[in-house]
Amino acid sequence: MHVTCEVVGEGTHDLSLPDEATYGDLLRELDFSLHEASVLVSGTPVPEDAPIEAEEVQVLRLIKGG
């Protein structure tokens, strides 16, 4: 499965993920923890354990820096 991820304010990433991947898997592929970022589909947050059903998503970092 091919997914285009816009990390808001940071750029776009094109990912290839297994067909059974979840939105949590997508975050891990981008090297974000589940507590650090949220995935939005059409502007609406989706649960990290839901299977990926969109070809384009936005990732909103909730925590940045340290």
PDB file of N, CA and C in Angstrom:
ATOM      1  N   MET A   1       0.843  -1.167   0.000  1.00  0.00           N
ATOM      2  CA  MET A   1       0.000   0.000   0.000  1.00  0.00           C
ATOM      3  C   MET A   1       0.893   1.237   0.000  1.00  0.00           C
ATOM      4  N   HIS A   2       0.532   2.184  -0.832  1.00  0.00           N
ATOM      5  CA  HIS A   2       1.280   3.439  -0.924  1.00  0.00           C
ATOM      6  C   HIS A   2       0.472   4.538  -0.232  1.00  0.00           C
ATOM      7  N   VAL A   3       1.121   5.272   0.676  1.00  0.00           N
ATOM      8  CA  VAL A   3       0.457   6.352   1.409  1.00  0.00           C
ATOM      9  C   VAL A   3       1.335   7.600   1.346  1.00  0.00           C
ATOM     10  N   THR A   4       0.727   8.729   1.032  1.00  0.00           N
ATOM     11  CA  THR A   4       1.418  10.013   1.058  1.00  0.00           C
ATOM     12  C   THR A   4       1.065  10.694   2.371  1.00  0.00           C
ATOM     13  N   CYS A   5       2.092  11.030   3.153  1.00  0.00           N
ATOM     14  CA  CYS A   5       1.903  11.627   4.481  1.00  0.00           C
ATOM     15  C   CYS A   5       2.468  13.038   4.486  1.00  0.00           C
ATOM     16  N   GLU A   6       1.620  13.980   4.804  1.00  0.00           N
ATOM     17  CA  GLU A   6       2.087  15.345   5.014  1.00  0.00           C
ATOM     18  C   GLU A   6       2.273  15.537   6.507  1.00  0.00           C
ATOM     19  N   VAL A   7       3.522  15.711   6.940  1.00  0.00           N
ATOM     20  CA  VAL A   7       3.789  16.049   8.330  1.00  0.00           C
ATOM     21  C   VAL A   7       3.667  17.570   8.387  1.00  0.00           C
ATOM     22  N   VAL A   8       2.630  18.042   9.045  1.00  0.00           N
ATOM     23  CA  VAL A   8       2.276  19.463   9.016  1.00  0.00           C
ATOM     24  C   VAL A   8       3.464  20.319   9.442  1.00  0.00           C
ATOM     25  N   GLY A   9       3.855  21.250   8.576  1.00  0.00           N
ATOM     26  CA  GLY A   9       4.951  22.165   8.847  1.00  0.00           C
ATOM     27  C   GLY A   9       6.335  21.586   8.628  1.00  0.00           C
ATOM     28  N   GLU A  10       6.417  20.315   8.197  1.00  0.00           N
ATOM     29  CA  GLU A  10       7.731  19.682   8.053  1.00  0.00           C
ATOM     30  C   GLU A  10       7.984  19.053   6.696  1.00  0.00           C
ATOM     31  N   GLY A  11       6.956  18.792   5.911  1.00  0.00           N
ATOM     32  CA  GLY A  11       7.178  18.195   4.600  1.00  0.00           C
ATOM     33  C   GLY A  11       6.328  16.971   4.363  1.00  0.00           C
ATOM     34  N   THR A  12       6.543  16.369   3.192  1.00  0.00           N
ATOM     35  CA  THR A  12       5.746  15.232   2.746  1.00  0.00           C
ATOM     36  C   THR A  12       6.628  14.000   2.595  1.00  0.00           C
ATOM     37  N   HIS A  13       6.062  12.855   2.953  1.00  0.00           N
ATOM     38  CA  HIS A  13       6.764  11.570   2.841  1.00  0.00           C
ATOM     39  C   HIS A  13       5.881  10.605   2.070  1.00  0.00           C
ATOM     40  N   ASP A  14       6.482   9.837   1.174  1.00  0.00           N
ATOM     41  CA  ASP A  14       5.782   8.767   0.471  1.00  0.00           C
ATOM     42  C   ASP A  14       6.211   7.452   1.108  1.00  0.00           C
ATOM     43  N   LEU A  15       5.246   6.692   1.614  1.00  0.00           N
ATOM     44  CA  LEU A  15       5.540   5.450   2.323  1.00  0.00           C
ATOM     45  C   LEU A  15       4.931   4.260   1.605  1.00  0.00           C
ATOM     46  N   SER A  16       5.619   3.139   1.667  1.00  0.00           N
ATOM     47  CA  SER A  16       5.074   1.860   1.222  1.00  0.00           C
ATOM     48  C   SER A  16       4.913   1.004   2.457  1.00  0.00           C
ATOM     49  N   LEU A  17       3.686   0.614   2.749  1.00  0.00           N
ATOM     50  CA  LEU A  17       3.369  -0.147   3.952  1.00  0.00           C
ATOM     51  C   LEU A  17       2.625  -1.417   3.570  1.00  0.00           C
ATOM     52  N   PRO A  18       2.675  -2.448   4.445  1.00  0.00           N
ATOM     53  CA  PRO A  18       1.897  -3.663   4.174  1.00  0.00           C
ATOM     54  C   PRO A  18       0.403  -3.351   4.111  1.00  0.00           C
ATOM     55  N   ASP A  19      -0.346  -4.155   3.377  1.00  0.00           N
ATOM     56  CA  ASP A  19      -1.784  -3.926   3.212  1.00  0.00           C
ATOM     57  C   ASP A  19      -2.542  -3.937   4.533  1.00  0.00           C
ATOM     58  N   GLU A  20      -2.063  -4.666   5.523  1.00  0.00           N
ATOM     59  CA  GLU A  20      -2.752  -4.763   6.820  1.00  0.00           C
ATOM     60  C   GLU A  20      -2.252  -3.728   7.842  1.00  0.00           C
ATOM     61  N   ALA A  21      -1.467  -2.753   7.402  1.00  0.00           N
ATOM     62  CA  ALA A  21      -0.888  -1.752   8.304  1.00  0.00           C
ATOM     63  C   ALA A  21      -1.972  -0.873   8.939  1.00  0.00           C
ATOM     64  N   THR A  22      -1.672  -0.406  10.152  1.00  0.00           N
ATOM     65  CA  THR A  22      -2.559   0.505  10.869  1.00  0.00           C
ATOM     66  C   THR A  22      -1.953   1.909  10.850  1.00  0.00           C
ATOM     67  N   TYR A  23      -2.740   2.875  11.320  1.00  0.00           N
ATOM     68  CA  TYR A  23      -2.216   4.242  11.394  1.00  0.00           C
ATOM     69  C   TYR A  23      -1.079   4.335  12.421  1.00  0.00           C
ATOM     70  N   GLY A  24      -1.099   3.478  13.430  1.00  0.00           N
ATOM     71  CA  GLY A  24       0.020   3.410  14.374  1.00  0.00           C
ATOM     72  C   GLY A  24       1.291   2.935  13.695  1.00  0.00           C
ATOM     73  N   ASP A  25       1.169   1.957  12.797  1.00  0.00           N
ATOM     74  CA  ASP A  25       2.325   1.489  12.023  1.00  0.00           C
ATOM     75  C   ASP A  25       2.889   2.623  11.172  1.00  0.00           C
ATOM     76  N   LEU A  26       2.000   3.430  10.611  1.00  0.00           N
ATOM     77  CA  LEU A  26       2.419   4.580   9.813  1.00  0.00           C
ATOM     78  C   LEU A  26       3.234   5.552  10.664  1.00  0.00           C
ATOM     79  N   LEU A  27       2.757   5.851  11.874  1.00  0.00           N
ATOM     80  CA  LEU A  27       3.507   6.749  12.767  1.00  0.00           C
ATOM     81  C   LEU A  27       4.868   6.177  13.110  1.00  0.00           C
ATOM     82  N   ARG A  28       4.927   4.873  13.394  1.00  0.00           N
ATOM     83  CA  ARG A  28       6.212   4.241  13.724  1.00  0.00           C
ATOM     84  C   ARG A  28       7.159   4.301  12.524  1.00  0.00           C
ATOM     85  N   GLU A  29       6.635   4.135  11.321  1.00  0.00           N
ATOM     86  CA  GLU A  29       7.459   4.218  10.112  1.00  0.00           C
ATOM     87  C   GLU A  29       8.083   5.606   9.968  1.00  0.00           C
ATOM     88  N   LEU A  30       7.364   6.625  10.424  1.00  0.00           N
ATOM     89  CA  LEU A  30       7.883   8.000  10.401  1.00  0.00           C
ATOM     90  C   LEU A  30       8.750   8.306  11.616  1.00  0.00           C
ATOM     91  N   ASP A  31       8.941   7.322  12.490  1.00  0.00           N
ATOM     92  CA  ASP A  31       9.744   7.439  13.705  1.00  0.00           C
ATOM     93  C   ASP A  31       9.104   8.368  14.742  1.00  0.00           C
ATOM     94  N   PHE A  32       7.771   8.355  14.826  1.00  0.00           N
ATOM     95  CA  PHE A  32       7.022   9.088  15.847  1.00  0.00           C
ATOM     96  C   PHE A  32       6.399   8.084  16.805  1.00  0.00           C
ATOM     97  N   SER A  33       6.347   8.439  18.072  1.00  0.00           N
ATOM     98  CA  SER A  33       5.624   7.595  19.024  1.00  0.00           C
ATOM     99  C   SER A  33       4.131   7.890  18.894  1.00  0.00           C
ATOM    100  N   LEU A  34       3.307   6.993  19.411  1.00  0.00           N
ATOM    101  CA  LEU A  34       1.861   7.174  19.348  1.00  0.00           C
ATOM    102  C   LEU A  34       1.401   8.362  20.182  1.00  0.00           C
ATOM    103  N   HIS A  35       2.220   8.780  21.147  1.00  0.00           N
ATOM    104  CA  HIS A  35       1.879   9.915  22.007  1.00  0.00           C
ATOM    105  C   HIS A  35       2.377  11.239  21.443  1.00  0.00           C
ATOM    106  N   GLU A  36       3.237  11.167  20.449  1.00  0.00           N
ATOM    107  CA  GLU A  36       3.888  12.355  19.896  1.00  0.00           C
ATOM    108  C   GLU A  36       3.117  12.983  18.741  1.00  0.00           C
ATOM    109  N   ALA A  37       2.307  12.186  18.043  1.00  0.00           N
ATOM    110  CA  ALA A  37       1.643  12.679  16.834  1.00  0.00           C
ATOM    111  C   ALA A  37       0.286  12.019  16.652  1.00  0.00           C
ATOM    112  N   SER A  38      -0.560  12.675  15.874  1.00  0.00           N
ATOM    113  CA  SER A  38      -1.869  12.134  15.509  1.00  0.00           C
ATOM    114  C   SER A  38      -1.989  12.131  13.995  1.00  0.00           C
ATOM    115  N   VAL A  39      -2.713  11.147  13.500  1.00  0.00           N
ATOM    116  CA  VAL A  39      -2.963  11.048  12.063  1.00  0.00           C
ATOM    117  C   VAL A  39      -4.355  11.604  11.782  1.00  0.00           C
ATOM    118  N   LEU A  40      -4.428  12.449  10.747  1.00  0.00           N
ATOM    119  CA  LEU A  40      -5.702  13.034  10.333  1.00  0.00           C
ATOM    120  C   LEU A  40      -6.020  12.574   8.911  1.00  0.00           C
ATOM    121  N   VAL A  41      -7.269  12.178   8.711  1.00  0.00           N
ATOM    122  CA  VAL A  41      -7.765  11.844   7.379  1.00  0.00           C
ATOM    123  C   VAL A  41      -8.897  12.820   7.082  1.00  0.00           C
ATOM    124  N   SER A  42      -8.744  13.608   6.059  1.00  0.00           N
ATOM    125  CA  SER A  42      -9.720  14.650   5.713  1.00  0.00           C
ATOM    126  C   SER A  42      -9.995  15.568   6.899  1.00  0.00           C
ATOM    127  N   GLY A  43      -8.938  15.857   7.663  1.00  0.00           N
ATOM    128  CA  GLY A  43      -9.047  16.776   8.792  1.00  0.00           C
ATOM    129  C   GLY A  43      -9.590  16.180  10.071  1.00  0.00           C
ATOM    130  N   THR A  44      -9.901  14.880  10.080  1.00  0.00           N
ATOM    131  CA  THR A  44     -10.461  14.218  11.252  1.00  0.00           C
ATOM    132  C   THR A  44      -9.454  13.213  11.814  1.00  0.00           C
ATOM    133  N   PRO A  45      -9.187  13.252  13.131  1.00  0.00           N
ATOM    134  CA  PRO A  45      -8.260  12.280  13.720  1.00  0.00           C
ATOM    135  C   PRO A  45      -8.796  10.855  13.594  1.00  0.00           C
ATOM    136  N   VAL A  46      -7.882   9.919  13.393  1.00  0.00           N
ATOM    137  CA  VAL A  46      -8.244   8.504  13.304  1.00  0.00           C
ATOM    138  C   VAL A  46      -7.502   7.734  14.388  1.00  0.00           C
ATOM    139  N   PRO A  47      -8.085   6.641  14.913  1.00  0.00           N
ATOM    140  CA  PRO A  47      -7.421   5.839  15.945  1.00  0.00           C
ATOM    141  C   PRO A  47      -6.172   5.149  15.385  1.00  0.00           C
ATOM    142  N   GLU A  48      -5.141   5.036  16.221  1.00  0.00           N
ATOM    143  CA  GLU A  48      -3.897   4.436  15.733  1.00  0.00           C
ATOM    144  C   GLU A  48      -4.038   2.948  15.452  1.00  0.00           C
ATOM    145  N   ASP A  49      -5.053   2.276  16.011  1.00  0.00           N
ATOM    146  CA  ASP A  49      -5.219   0.845  15.759  1.00  0.00           C
ATOM    147  C   ASP A  49      -6.149   0.550  14.582  1.00  0.00           C
ATOM    148  N   ALA A  50      -6.639   1.578  13.906  1.00  0.00           N
ATOM    149  CA  ALA A  50      -7.501   1.388  12.737  1.00  0.00           C
ATOM    150  C   ALA A  50      -6.659   1.060  11.507  1.00  0.00           C
ATOM    151  N   PRO A  51      -7.156   0.188  10.641  1.00  0.00           N
ATOM    152  CA  PRO A  51      -6.409  -0.101   9.409  1.00  0.00           C
ATOM    153  C   PRO A  51      -6.393   1.130   8.495  1.00  0.00           C
ATOM    154  N   ILE A  52      -5.302   1.278   7.782  1.00  0.00           N
ATOM    155  CA  ILE A  52      -5.158   2.417   6.874  1.00  0.00           C
ATOM    156  C   ILE A  52      -6.110   2.229   5.692  1.00  0.00           C
ATOM    157  N   GLU A  53      -6.937   3.239   5.458  1.00  0.00           N
ATOM    158  CA  GLU A  53      -7.890   3.185   4.353  1.00  0.00           C
ATOM    159  C   GLU A  53      -7.733   4.376   3.410  1.00  0.00           C
ATOM    160  N   ALA A  54      -6.843   5.312   3.728  1.00  0.00           N
ATOM    161  CA  ALA A  54      -6.670   6.519   2.916  1.00  0.00           C
ATOM    162  C   ALA A  54      -5.309   6.492   2.226  1.00  0.00           C
ATOM    163  N   GLU A  55      -5.267   7.073   1.051  1.00  0.00           N
ATOM    164  CA  GLU A  55      -4.002   7.167   0.316  1.00  0.00           C
ATOM    165  C   GLU A  55      -3.228   8.426   0.677  1.00  0.00           C
ATOM    166  N   GLU A  56      -3.917   9.416   1.256  1.00  0.00           N
ATOM    167  CA  GLU A  56      -3.280  10.668   1.674  1.00  0.00           C
ATOM    168  C   GLU A  56      -3.721  10.990   3.091  1.00  0.00           C
ATOM    169  N   VAL A  57      -2.750  11.280   3.959  1.00  0.00           N
ATOM    170  CA  VAL A  57      -3.043  11.628   5.346  1.00  0.00           C
ATOM    171  C   VAL A  57      -2.186  12.807   5.769  1.00  0.00           C
ATOM    172  N   GLN A  58      -2.601  13.436   6.849  1.00  0.00           N
ATOM    173  CA  GLN A  58      -1.780  14.459   7.495  1.00  0.00           C
ATOM    174  C   GLN A  58      -1.364  13.923   8.853  1.00  0.00           C
ATOM    175  N   VAL A  59      -0.144  14.230   9.242  1.00  0.00           N
ATOM    176  CA  VAL A  59       0.359  13.866  10.565  1.00  0.00           C
ATOM    177  C   VAL A  59       0.630  15.169  11.298  1.00  0.00           C
ATOM    178  N   LEU A  60       0.006  15.294  12.435  1.00  0.00           N
ATOM    179  CA  LEU A  60       0.144  16.493  13.253  1.00  0.00           C
ATOM    180  C   LEU A  60       0.961  16.139  14.485  1.00  0.00           C
ATOM    181  N   ARG A  61       2.153  16.746  14.578  1.00  0.00           N
ATOM    182  CA  ARG A  61       2.992  16.507  15.764  1.00  0.00           C
ATOM    183  C   ARG A  61       2.428  17.272  16.933  1.00  0.00           C
ATOM    184  N   LEU A  62       2.183  16.568  18.034  1.00  0.00           N
ATOM    185  CA  LEU A  62       1.645  17.166  19.235  1.00  0.00           C
ATOM    186  C   LEU A  62       2.760  17.631  20.158  1.00  0.00           C
ATOM    187  N   ILE A  63       3.908  16.974  20.068  1.00  0.00           N
ATOM    188  CA  ILE A  63       5.069  17.278  20.918  1.00  0.00           C
ATOM    189  C   ILE A  63       6.271  17.421  19.990  1.00  0.00           C
ATOM    190  N   LYS A  64       7.040  18.475  20.192  1.00  0.00           N
ATOM    191  CA  LYS A  64       8.230  18.679  19.376  1.00  0.00           C
ATOM    192  C   LYS A  64       9.330  19.224  20.259  1.00  0.00           C
ATOM    193  N   GLY A  65      10.531  18.743  20.056  1.00  0.00           N
ATOM    194  CA  GLY A  65      11.654  19.225  20.854  1.00  0.00           C
ATOM    195  C   GLY A  65      11.780  18.446  22.150  1.00  0.00           C
ATOM    196  N   GLY A  66      12.525  19.003  23.091  1.00  0.00           N
ATOM    197  CA  GLY A  66      12.685  18.247  24.319  1.00  0.00           C
ATOM    198  C   GLY A  66      13.208  19.009  25.430  1.00  0.00           C
TER     199      GLY A  66
END
